[in-house]
PDB file of N, CA and C in Angstrom:
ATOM      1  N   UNK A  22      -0.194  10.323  -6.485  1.00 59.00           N
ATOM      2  CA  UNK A  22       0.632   9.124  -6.439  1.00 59.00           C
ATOM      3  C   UNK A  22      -0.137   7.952  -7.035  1.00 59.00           C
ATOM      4  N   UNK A  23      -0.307   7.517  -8.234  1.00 75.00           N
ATOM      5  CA  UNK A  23      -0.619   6.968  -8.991  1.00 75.00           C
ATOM      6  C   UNK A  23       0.224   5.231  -8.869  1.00 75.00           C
ATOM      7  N   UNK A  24       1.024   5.329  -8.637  1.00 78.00           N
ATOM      8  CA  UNK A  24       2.129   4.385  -7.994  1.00 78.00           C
ATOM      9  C   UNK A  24       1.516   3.276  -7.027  1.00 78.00           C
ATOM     10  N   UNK A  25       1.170   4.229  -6.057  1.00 73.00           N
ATOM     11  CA  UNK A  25       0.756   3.007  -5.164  1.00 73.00           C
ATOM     12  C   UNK A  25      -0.469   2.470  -5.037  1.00 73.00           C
ATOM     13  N   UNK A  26      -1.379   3.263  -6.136  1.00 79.00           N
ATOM     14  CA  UNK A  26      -2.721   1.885  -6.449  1.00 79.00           C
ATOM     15  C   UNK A  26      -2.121   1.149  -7.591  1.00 79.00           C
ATOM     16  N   UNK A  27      -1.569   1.496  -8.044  1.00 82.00           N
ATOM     17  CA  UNK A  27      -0.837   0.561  -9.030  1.00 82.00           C
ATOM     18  C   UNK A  27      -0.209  -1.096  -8.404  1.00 82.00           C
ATOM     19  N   UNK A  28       0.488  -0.488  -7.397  1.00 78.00           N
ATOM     20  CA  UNK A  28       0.986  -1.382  -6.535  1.00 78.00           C
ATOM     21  C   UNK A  28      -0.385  -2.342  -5.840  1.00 78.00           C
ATOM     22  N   UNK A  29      -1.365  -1.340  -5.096  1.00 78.00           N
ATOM     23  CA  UNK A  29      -2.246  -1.781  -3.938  1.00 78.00           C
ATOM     24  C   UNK A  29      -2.781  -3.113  -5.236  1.00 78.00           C
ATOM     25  N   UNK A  30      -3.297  -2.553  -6.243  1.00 82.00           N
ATOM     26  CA  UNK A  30      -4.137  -3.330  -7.199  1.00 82.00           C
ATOM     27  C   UNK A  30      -3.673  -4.745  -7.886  1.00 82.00           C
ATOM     28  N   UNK A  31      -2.552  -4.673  -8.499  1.00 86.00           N
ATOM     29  CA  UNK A  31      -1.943  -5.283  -9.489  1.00 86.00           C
ATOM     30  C   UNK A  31      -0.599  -6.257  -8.662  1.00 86.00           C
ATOM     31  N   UNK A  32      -0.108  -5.920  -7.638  1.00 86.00           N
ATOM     32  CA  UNK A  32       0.670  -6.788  -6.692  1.00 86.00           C
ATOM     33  C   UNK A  32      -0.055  -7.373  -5.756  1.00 86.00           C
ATOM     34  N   UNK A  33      -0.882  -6.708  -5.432  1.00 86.00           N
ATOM     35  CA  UNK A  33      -1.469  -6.711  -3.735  1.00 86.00           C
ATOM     36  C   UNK A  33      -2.982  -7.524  -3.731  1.00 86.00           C
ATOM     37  N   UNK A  34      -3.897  -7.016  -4.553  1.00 88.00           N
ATOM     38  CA  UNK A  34      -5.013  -7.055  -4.537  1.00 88.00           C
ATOM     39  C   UNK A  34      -5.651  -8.545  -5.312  1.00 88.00           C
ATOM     40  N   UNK A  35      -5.432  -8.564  -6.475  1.00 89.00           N
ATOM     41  CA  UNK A  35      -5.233  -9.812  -7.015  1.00 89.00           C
ATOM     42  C   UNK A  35      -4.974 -11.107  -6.665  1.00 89.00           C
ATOM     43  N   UNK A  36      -3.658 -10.626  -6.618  1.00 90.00           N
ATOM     44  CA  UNK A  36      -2.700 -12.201  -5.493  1.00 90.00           C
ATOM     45  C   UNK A  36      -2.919 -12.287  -4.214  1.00 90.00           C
ATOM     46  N   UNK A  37      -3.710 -11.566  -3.419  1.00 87.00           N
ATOM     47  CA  UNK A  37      -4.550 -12.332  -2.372  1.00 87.00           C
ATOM     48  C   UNK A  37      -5.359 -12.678  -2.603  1.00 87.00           C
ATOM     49  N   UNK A  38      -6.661 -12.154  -3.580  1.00 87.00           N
ATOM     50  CA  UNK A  38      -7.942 -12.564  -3.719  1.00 87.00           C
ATOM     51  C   UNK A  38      -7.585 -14.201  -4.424  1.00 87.00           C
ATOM     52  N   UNK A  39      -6.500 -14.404  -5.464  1.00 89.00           N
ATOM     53  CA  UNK A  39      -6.310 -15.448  -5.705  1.00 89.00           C
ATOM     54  C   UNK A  39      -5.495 -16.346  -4.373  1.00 89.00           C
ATOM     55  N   UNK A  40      -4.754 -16.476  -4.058  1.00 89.00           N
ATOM     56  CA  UNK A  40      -4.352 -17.310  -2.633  1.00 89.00           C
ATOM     57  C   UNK A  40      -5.545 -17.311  -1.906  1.00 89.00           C
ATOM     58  N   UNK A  41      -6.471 -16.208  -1.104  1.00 85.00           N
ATOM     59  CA  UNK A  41      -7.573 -16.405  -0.582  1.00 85.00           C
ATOM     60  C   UNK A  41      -8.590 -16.952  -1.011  1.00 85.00           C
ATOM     61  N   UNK A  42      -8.663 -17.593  -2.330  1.00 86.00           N
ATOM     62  CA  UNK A  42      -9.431 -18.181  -2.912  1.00 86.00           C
ATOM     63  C   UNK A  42      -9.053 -19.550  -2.930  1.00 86.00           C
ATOM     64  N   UNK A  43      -8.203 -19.735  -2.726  1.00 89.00           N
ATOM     65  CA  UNK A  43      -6.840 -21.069  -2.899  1.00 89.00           C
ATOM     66  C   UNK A  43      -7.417 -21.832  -1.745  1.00 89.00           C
ATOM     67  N   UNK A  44      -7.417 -20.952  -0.084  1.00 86.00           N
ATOM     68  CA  UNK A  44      -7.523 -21.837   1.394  1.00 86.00           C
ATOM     69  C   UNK A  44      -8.636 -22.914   0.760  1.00 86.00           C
ATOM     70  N   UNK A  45      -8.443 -23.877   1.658  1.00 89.00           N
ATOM     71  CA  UNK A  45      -9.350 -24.686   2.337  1.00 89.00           C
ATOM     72  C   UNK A  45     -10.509 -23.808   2.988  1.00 89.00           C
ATOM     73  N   UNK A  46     -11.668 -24.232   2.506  1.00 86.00           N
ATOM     74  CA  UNK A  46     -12.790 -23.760   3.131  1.00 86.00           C
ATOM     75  C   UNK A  46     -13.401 -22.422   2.978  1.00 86.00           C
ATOM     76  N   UNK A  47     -12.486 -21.710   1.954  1.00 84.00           N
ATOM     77  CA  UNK A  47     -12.335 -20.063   1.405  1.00 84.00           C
ATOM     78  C   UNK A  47     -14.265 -19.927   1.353  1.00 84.00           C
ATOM     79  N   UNK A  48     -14.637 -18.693   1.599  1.00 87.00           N
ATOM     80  CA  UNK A  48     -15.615 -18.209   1.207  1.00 87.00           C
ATOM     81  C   UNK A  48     -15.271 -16.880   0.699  1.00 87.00           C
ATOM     82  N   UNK A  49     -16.443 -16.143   0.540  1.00 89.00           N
ATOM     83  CA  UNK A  49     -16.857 -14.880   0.012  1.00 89.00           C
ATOM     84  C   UNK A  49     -16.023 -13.399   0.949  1.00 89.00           C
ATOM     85  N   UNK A  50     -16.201 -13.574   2.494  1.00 88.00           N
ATOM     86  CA  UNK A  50     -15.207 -13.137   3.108  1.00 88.00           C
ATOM     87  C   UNK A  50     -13.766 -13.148   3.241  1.00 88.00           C
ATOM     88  N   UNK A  51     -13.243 -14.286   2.500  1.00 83.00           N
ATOM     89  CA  UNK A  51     -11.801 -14.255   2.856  1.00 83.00           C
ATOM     90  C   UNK A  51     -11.203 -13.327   1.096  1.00 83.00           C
ATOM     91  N   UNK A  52     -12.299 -13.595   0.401  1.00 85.00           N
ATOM     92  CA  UNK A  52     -12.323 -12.719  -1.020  1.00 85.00           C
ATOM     93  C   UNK A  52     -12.344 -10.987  -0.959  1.00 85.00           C
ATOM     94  N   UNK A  53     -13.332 -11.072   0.148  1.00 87.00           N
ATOM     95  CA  UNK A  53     -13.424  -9.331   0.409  1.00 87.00           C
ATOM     96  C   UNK A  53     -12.276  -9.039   1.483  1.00 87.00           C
ATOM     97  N   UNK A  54     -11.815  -9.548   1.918  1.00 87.00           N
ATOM     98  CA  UNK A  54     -10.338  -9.450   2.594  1.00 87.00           C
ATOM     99  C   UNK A  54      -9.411  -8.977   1.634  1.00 87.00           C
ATOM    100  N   UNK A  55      -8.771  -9.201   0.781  1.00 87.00           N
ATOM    101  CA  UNK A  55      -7.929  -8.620  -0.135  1.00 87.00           C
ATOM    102  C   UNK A  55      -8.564  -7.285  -0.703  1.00 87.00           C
ATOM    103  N   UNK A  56      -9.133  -6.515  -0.578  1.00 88.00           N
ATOM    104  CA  UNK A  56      -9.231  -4.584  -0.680  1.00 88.00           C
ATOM    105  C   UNK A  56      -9.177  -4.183   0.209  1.00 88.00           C
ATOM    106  N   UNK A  57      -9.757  -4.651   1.703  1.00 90.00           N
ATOM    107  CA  UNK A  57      -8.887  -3.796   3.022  1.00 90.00           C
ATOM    108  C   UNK A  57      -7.423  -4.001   2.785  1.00 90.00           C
ATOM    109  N   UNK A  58      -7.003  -5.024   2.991  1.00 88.00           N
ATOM    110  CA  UNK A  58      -5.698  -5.508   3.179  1.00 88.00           C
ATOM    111  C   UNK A  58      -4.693  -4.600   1.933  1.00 88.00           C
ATOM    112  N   UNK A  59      -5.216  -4.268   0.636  1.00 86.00           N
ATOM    113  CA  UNK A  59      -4.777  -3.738  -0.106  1.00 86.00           C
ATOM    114  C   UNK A  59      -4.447  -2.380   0.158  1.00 86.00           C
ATOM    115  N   UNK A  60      -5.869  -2.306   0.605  1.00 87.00           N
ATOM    116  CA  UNK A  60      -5.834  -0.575   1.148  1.00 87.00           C
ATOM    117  C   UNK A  60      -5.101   0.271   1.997  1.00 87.00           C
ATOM    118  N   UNK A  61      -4.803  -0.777   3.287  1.00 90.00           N
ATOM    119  CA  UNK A  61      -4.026  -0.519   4.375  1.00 90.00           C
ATOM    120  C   UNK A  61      -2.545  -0.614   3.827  1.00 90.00           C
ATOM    121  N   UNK A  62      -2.275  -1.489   3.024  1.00 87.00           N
ATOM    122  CA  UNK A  62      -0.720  -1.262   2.318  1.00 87.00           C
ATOM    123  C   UNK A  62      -0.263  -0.079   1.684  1.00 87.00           C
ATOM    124  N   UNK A  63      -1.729   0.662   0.788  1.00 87.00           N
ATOM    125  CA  UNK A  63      -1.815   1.500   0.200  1.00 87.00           C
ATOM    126  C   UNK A  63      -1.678   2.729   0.788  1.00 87.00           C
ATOM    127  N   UNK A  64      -1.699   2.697   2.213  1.00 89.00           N
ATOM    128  CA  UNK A  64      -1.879   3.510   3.104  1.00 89.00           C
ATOM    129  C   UNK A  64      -0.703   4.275   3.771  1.00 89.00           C
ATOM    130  N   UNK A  65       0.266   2.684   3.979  1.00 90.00           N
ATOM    131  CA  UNK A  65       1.364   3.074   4.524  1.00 90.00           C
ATOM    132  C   UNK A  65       2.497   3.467   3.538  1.00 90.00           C
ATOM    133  N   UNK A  66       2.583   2.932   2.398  1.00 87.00           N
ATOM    134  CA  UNK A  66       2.935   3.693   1.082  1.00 87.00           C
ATOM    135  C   UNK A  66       2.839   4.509   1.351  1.00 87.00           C
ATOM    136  N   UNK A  67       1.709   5.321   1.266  1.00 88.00           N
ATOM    137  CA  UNK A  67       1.732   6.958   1.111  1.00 88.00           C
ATOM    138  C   UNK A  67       2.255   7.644   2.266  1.00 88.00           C
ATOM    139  N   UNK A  68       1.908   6.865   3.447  1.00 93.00           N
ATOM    140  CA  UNK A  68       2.917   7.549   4.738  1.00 93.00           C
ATOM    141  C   UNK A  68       3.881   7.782   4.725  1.00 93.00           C
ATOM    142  N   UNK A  69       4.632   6.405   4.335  1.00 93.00           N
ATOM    143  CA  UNK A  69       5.991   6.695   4.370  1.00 93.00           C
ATOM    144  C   UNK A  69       7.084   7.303   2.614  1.00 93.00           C
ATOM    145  N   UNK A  70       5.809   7.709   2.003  1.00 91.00           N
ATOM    146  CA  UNK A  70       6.360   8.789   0.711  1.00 91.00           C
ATOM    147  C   UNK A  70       6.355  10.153   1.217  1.00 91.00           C
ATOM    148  N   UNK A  71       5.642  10.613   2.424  1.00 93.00           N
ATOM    149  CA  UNK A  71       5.284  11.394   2.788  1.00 93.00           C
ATOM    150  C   UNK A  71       6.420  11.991   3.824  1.00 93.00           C
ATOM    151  N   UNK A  72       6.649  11.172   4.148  1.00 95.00           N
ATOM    152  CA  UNK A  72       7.579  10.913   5.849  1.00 95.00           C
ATOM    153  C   UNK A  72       8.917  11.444   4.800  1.00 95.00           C
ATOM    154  N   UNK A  73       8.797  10.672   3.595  1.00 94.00           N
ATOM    155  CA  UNK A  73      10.108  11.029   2.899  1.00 94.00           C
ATOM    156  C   UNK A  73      10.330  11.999   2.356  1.00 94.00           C
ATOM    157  N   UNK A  74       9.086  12.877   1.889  1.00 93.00           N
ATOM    158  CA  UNK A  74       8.924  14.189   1.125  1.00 93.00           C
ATOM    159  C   UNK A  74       9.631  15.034   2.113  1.00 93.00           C
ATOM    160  N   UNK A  75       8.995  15.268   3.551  1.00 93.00           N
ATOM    161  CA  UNK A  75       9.258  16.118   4.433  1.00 93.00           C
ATOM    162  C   UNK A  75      10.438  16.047   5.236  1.00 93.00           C
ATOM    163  N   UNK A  76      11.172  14.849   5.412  1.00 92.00           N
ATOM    164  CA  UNK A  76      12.693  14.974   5.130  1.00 92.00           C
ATOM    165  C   UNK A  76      13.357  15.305   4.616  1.00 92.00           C
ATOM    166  N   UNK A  77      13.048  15.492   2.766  1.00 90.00           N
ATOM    167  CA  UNK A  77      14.149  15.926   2.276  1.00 90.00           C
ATOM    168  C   UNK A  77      13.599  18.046   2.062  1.00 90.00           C
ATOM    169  N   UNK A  78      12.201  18.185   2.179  1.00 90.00           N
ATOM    170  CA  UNK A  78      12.082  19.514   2.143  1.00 90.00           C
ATOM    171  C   UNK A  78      12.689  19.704   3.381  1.00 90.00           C
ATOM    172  N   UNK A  79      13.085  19.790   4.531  1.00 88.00           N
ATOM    173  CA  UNK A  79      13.613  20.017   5.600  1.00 88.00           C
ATOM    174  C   UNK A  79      15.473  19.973   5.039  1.00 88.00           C
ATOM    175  N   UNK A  80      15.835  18.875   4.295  1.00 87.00           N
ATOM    176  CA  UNK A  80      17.055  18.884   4.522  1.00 87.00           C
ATOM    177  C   UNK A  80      17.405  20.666   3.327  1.00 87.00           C
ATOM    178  N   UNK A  81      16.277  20.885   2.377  1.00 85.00           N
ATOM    179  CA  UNK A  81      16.601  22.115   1.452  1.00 85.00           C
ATOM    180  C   UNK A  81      16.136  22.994   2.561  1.00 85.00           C
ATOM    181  N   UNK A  82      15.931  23.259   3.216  1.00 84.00           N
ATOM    182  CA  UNK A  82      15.162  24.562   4.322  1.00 84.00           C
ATOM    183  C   UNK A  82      16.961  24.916   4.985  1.00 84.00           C
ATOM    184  N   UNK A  83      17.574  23.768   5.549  1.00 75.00           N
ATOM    185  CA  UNK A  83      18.705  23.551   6.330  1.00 75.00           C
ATOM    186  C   UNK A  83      19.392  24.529   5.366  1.00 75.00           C
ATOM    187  N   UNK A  84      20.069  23.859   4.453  1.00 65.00           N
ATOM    188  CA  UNK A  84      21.192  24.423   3.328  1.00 65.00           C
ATOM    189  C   UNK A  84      20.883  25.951   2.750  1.00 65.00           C
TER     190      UNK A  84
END
Protein backbone atom coordinates (compact mmCIF):
# COMPACT_ATOMS: atom_id res chain seq x y z
CA UNK A 1 0.00 0.00 0.00
CA UNK A 2 2.00 2.62 -1.37
CA UNK A 3 -1.04 5.02 -0.92
CA UNK A 4 -0.87 5.69 2.44
CA UNK A 5 2.78 6.93 2.81
CA UNK A 6 1.92 8.86 0.07
CA UNK A 7 -0.78 10.28 2.08
CA UNK A 8 1.25 9.97 5.70
CA UNK A 9 4.13 12.12 3.79
CA UNK A 10 2.84 14.62 1.34
CA UNK A 11 -0.68 15.57 3.24
CA UNK A 12 0.22 14.76 6.68
CA UNK A 13 3.79 15.14 7.33
CA UNK A 14 4.78 18.36 5.78
CA UNK A 15 1.76 20.45 6.74
CA UNK A 16 2.32 19.82 10.27
CA UNK A 17 5.96 20.21 10.35
CA UNK A 18 5.04 23.52 8.59
CA UNK A 19 2.01 24.74 11.05
CA UNK A 20 4.29 23.28 13.89
CA UNK A 21 6.79 25.45 12.86
CA UNK A 22 4.24 28.36 12.55
CA UNK A 23 3.26 28.14 16.85
CA UNK A 24 4.48 30.64 19.00
CA UNK A 25 7.43 29.43 20.78
CA UNK A 26 7.81 26.23 18.24
CA UNK A 27 11.02 24.34 18.86
CA UNK A 28 12.76 21.31 17.52
CA UNK A 29 10.17 18.99 19.32
CA UNK A 30 7.05 20.27 18.09
CA UNK A 31 9.03 19.60 14.44
CA UNK A 32 9.69 15.94 15.40
CA UNK A 33 6.01 15.70 16.26
CA UNK A 34 4.81 15.58 12.73
CA UNK A 35 6.41 11.72 11.83
CA UNK A 36 4.77 10.15 14.88
CA UNK A 37 1.67 11.90 14.22
CA UNK A 38 2.10 10.94 10.53
CA UNK A 39 2.77 7.54 11.36
CA UNK A 40 -0.09 6.84 13.60
CA UNK A 41 -2.44 8.14 10.68
CA UNK A 42 -0.52 5.88 8.57
CA UNK A 43 -1.43 3.28 10.78
CA UNK A 44 -4.99 3.51 10.96
CA UNK A 45 -5.15 3.73 7.14
CA UNK A 46 -3.90 0.49 6.89
CA UNK A 47 -6.30 -0.84 9.60
CA UNK A 48 -9.06 0.19 8.33
CA UNK A 49 -7.96 -1.03 4.43
CA UNK A 50 -7.60 -4.06 6.13
CA UNK A 51 -10.88 -4.18 8.16
CA UNK A 52 -12.14 -3.55 4.53
CA UNK A 53 -10.25 -6.28 2.68
CA UNK A 54 -11.68 -8.88 5.12
CA UNK A 55 -15.18 -7.79 4.74
CA UNK A 56 -15.44 -8.03 1.41
CA UNK A 57 -13.31 -11.58 1.27
CA UNK A 58 -15.97 -12.77 3.72
CA UNK A 59 -18.83 -11.30 1.73
CA UNK A 60 -17.13 -13.79 -1.59
CA UNK A 61 -16.73 -16.86 1.00
CA UNK A 62 -20.81 -16.18 1.73
CA UNK A 63 -21.98 -16.27 -2.09
Amino acid sequence: MMVQGLIGALALRIPLAFIYTSLPGANLFYLGMATPTSSLVQTVICLLYFRRLKQKLRRRQIK
